[in-house]
Phi, psi and omega in degrees: 000326165065206188293330179301314178296318182303318180289326182285332185291326193292315186303316184273011191277348182064017177297318180303322184280319188263328185268320185304319177300325179293323181286324182287328180234083184304134182275126179237165179299318180296323179296319178297317179299318178301316180299315185285314186287333179294349181293347189306307197288331189262348186258356185286132176295139180296338178293338183266343182263077180293157178305147186302320184294324179292317180290324177298317179297318179297316180300314184291328183272324189251328188258313184303318178301322178294317180296318179297318185288323190246347187239329190288343175303324182251335189230035178188179180053041178090352179259138180220059180300133182069014181076013183255125177230121184264355178245026184274349189280133182260004178201163177298319181296316180298320181294318188269005175248001178273073184298315183298316181295315182285336175297321177296320177297312180304314182294318180291326175292317181296326180270357182061028176279335178230141352297159177304154187295342179269007177251165175299141186249137175290160177287163178299327178293321178293317178300314181296323179296317179295315179300317181292324176297317179299313182297320185279312190266332180262305179286336182055052183260147172246106182303335180277346178223069183296149175281120181282347184072186180218141180253134174301146174310127189254129169282145173298131173284177187299318180296315180294321179296313181299312181296320181295315179299316180298318182286335179276322190238342186087359181267127176267090186284131183283078185296327183296331179270331191257337183241145180292157180297146179279146170286160177237154174219140182055025177091001185228153177261023175253010187276121187301322187281356174249354179272068182279176177223146182234165176304323178297318180291324175301318178297321178297321180292324175297315179297321180295318180300317178298314182296318182294314181292328175295322178294326178294320187276338189236107359273159177230131005272128171239187181297323178291317179298317180296332180295329183254316183265082189258008186254018175083191182298153179302139179285144182292335183277130185298315181296321179294320177299322180295320178297316179297315179300319181296320178296318179296312183294316182294318179295319179294316181295321179301315180288327184284318182268355168069028176191168180304147183276127178295141180305320181297318180293318179296321178299320180293321178295318179292329176296320175299315180299312184296320178298316181291322184294336180287341182287130185298333182264006184262118178286166178302316182295317181292323178294318178296321181297334176302316181288323179295321177296322178297323177297314183293336178264359184282144173303333179298331176269315187290330181251144174266094181263149179233130184283128178235124185296326179229075187296339181260009181251101183292344178276352182271107176249128182212162174297141168292151180292164188291334174293319176294323177296318177299320180292313178301316183296315184291317180285335175291309186270332187243344186057037179205178184289152179300146178273181185299321182295317178296316181292325178294316177298319178296319179299323181269004181057040181236010180292315181300322182284351179237027193296308183295324177299319179290321177300315179299318178297317184293326179293329179279343184286150181299334181291343177293345175296347175283340191294302184296317177303329182269320179279299180297322181303331179259319178303311184252012173058027178295337174304325190285343184297337181282345185232346183298135184288125175226124176275089192301321183296322178290313182295323182272356180073037181245135182290319186279126176298317181297320179295322177298318178293328180292328180276312184264075189273169174297322179296322178294317177300317180297321178295323177299317178298313182296326179305311182289317183290323178292327177296315181293319177300317180300318181300321181285312184294328179262004179052053177269163175297137180296332181296341178295344175299331178268335192242000188307133176267027177211167176205187182240122188221159161239183187298315185293318180290321178298317178296321179296321178282343184083029179257121186277170169065033172240120183236153177093163184271349183282134176287134179210162180290131182230124175286138182266149178296155183303323182262018182294141175286347181266162176151107180089168188301326184293350176250009179280143177301325181303311180293315185294324180285314183298330183261022178245164171271167184302330185240359183200168175288166177222094177304327180294312179299316182293316179295316180295322179300314180297316180299316185282317192255345179243333180247344179066031181230064186295148175284156176299159178301150180292144176293160180293156174061035176286129180294149181283162178294328180297329179293325176290330183290335181299325180275344181224074186298334182254016183287151173283167178299321179298318179295319178296319180295322178296320176295320186295326187256025180291333179291133180304325181296328181274331190299319186296319179287318181293335177297334176281315191274315192298317180302322179291313181297319181290334176295342182259009183293344176290353179246127184288177179295340177264357178093008178274146178282144180214155181260339184222160178232117180060035178083002181244142179303141181276129176258109184255013179284157179186181179226127176289158180297338178273003170104349182285134180259149179210160180251341183200180184294327179296317179291322177298314180301320179296322177296315180298325184276350182240281185293332180253017183297328179300318178297318180298313180299314181298315180297316179299317180297315180299317180294315181293322177296317179301313180297318185287322187273337183077025175206161176287150176285145184235176184303327182283357174273356185302320177299320179295315181297314181296322179298315181291319179299316178299321178296319178295319181294327178282335188252025180059027176068033183308126180294322178294321180296328176304313180292317177306310186295320179294314183292329179269000184287159179301313181298330180280329186266339188231173173203168178227171177275176184261306184065216184262027187279003182282343194265322190245009187280148174290159181235166174074039185236040176290159188293327182306140187272000000 
């Protein structure tokens, strides 16, 4: 189709209207935060904004005594441990506008990280009172009317684009070769404010549209052609051919843009068809393909837009329309465009009334196989196990580099990734407790991975569910090769990486960033060449500045020392027996990884549920969770705790939540909003 098509595509594409604003005002993560956080002042119910003197009195009588008794030893009365001072405020207004500071307090109380376990502890009622005061007086939240936030117009990421094109046309477009890598935010490539577009990327989409439609036409009729041109040979009458073309184009556009086609847009598409059809050498199929290519290059397809009746009114909160709900649902669970059943329900305004039935249907569908590779693959970085550098011969104790590569193959790495992702998929499809992700007495293996782990009686290359022996060293994600490899260095394990990974991605309680100029572990090793990893870590954290953070990470990381950097089980390190016992910063003691896992799955299950909910919401919504999402997060966590952590219920609750079902406008909230107040601690 060449340059002629390229010139014809541009006028009806709406790029000047839809793309130019994005180019003129680049969307950044900070800008999104400004947009979202600025919503605070105008949406608060007047019933919640009590007069300052009344709230001050409540704070002084009910909250301040608790803070003085349990917090001021370290964070008041002249002490500011960690740079935190809770008695620094000189007015009621100053105290209740420090969202970032009080969010940290809220998070540490919720995780029971503060007060430290060796200090006197407030009662659960006192903790709840402080948290509720923060939510009411600082965050100014109404649990009965949660703020749904707003998501930036989202471009399809490469995976979503590839899947959508394949489901629309049958063409498996090589996005990894043809489109640049997507940026990520909050750990995911579904975040609207980082999925920007550039002139180069626009050009790439035009080229992709040409290539995809060419694949449909050549050869014709083939499977791709039959998918679109379903009405038989072209009719000899020109007017009849135009009617047929219009039906094909309108049906394709409806599925591609995921909502009814506007008459103006359809007229432009038909204009492309008619111009092409007049050319004596242009066949009916090729003329129709001109319009189909325009659809695939249109912002209506490339971007996930949601109609808001009052987009500039931040006080206007409303349900997203059912077409937008179908799109959110489909890209959340399938990473692709809605199918005919979802769009039909949306057309009839019956999707909401059949929501759980549709979720159950979608979980059974083959497209649900996209969910774990994209969600778990990014949440727990299982994607990275296929590429992270590991010097297998050194880690495995083999002299030959080639022999190490022969054992630790790309196929083995891929099986490690599949092991973790298949476990999470299994929990949802079989409606198992989500905590079983940590404690499962079974896993998913093929022969090569089972042999690598030392698990007998597994044959064949197909991954399948395998029950583990009662005394197996394996069990749950923390013993999976994907996690163990991704959190290691190329030639050795890294207790710090492993501990930090668990804190950040499974408990949602990350340690503060390391101070500058921290000496490496290798520098400590020079003085103790035969030291065990535990001895090296003890040397490494002797400085008081390092000790507080390492007290969080090291016990968890050292509990995993029985697993090498390649994920194999071992009994000794450098010829010395491995000591995997430890004490969590919250006070729980354990002797090995099995006992640690049990603690995480019982006493620390609240942290796991909260972290999982935050990660899943971030992935589903396309934005980071913020302080005003706390009512939604707490509601879902409570539901999981009451329902034994049902994996299916996790999806139900997210899909039925206010942020997933509703949205609000922006207005002028970009200018005066506070920044840096995401829920993560």
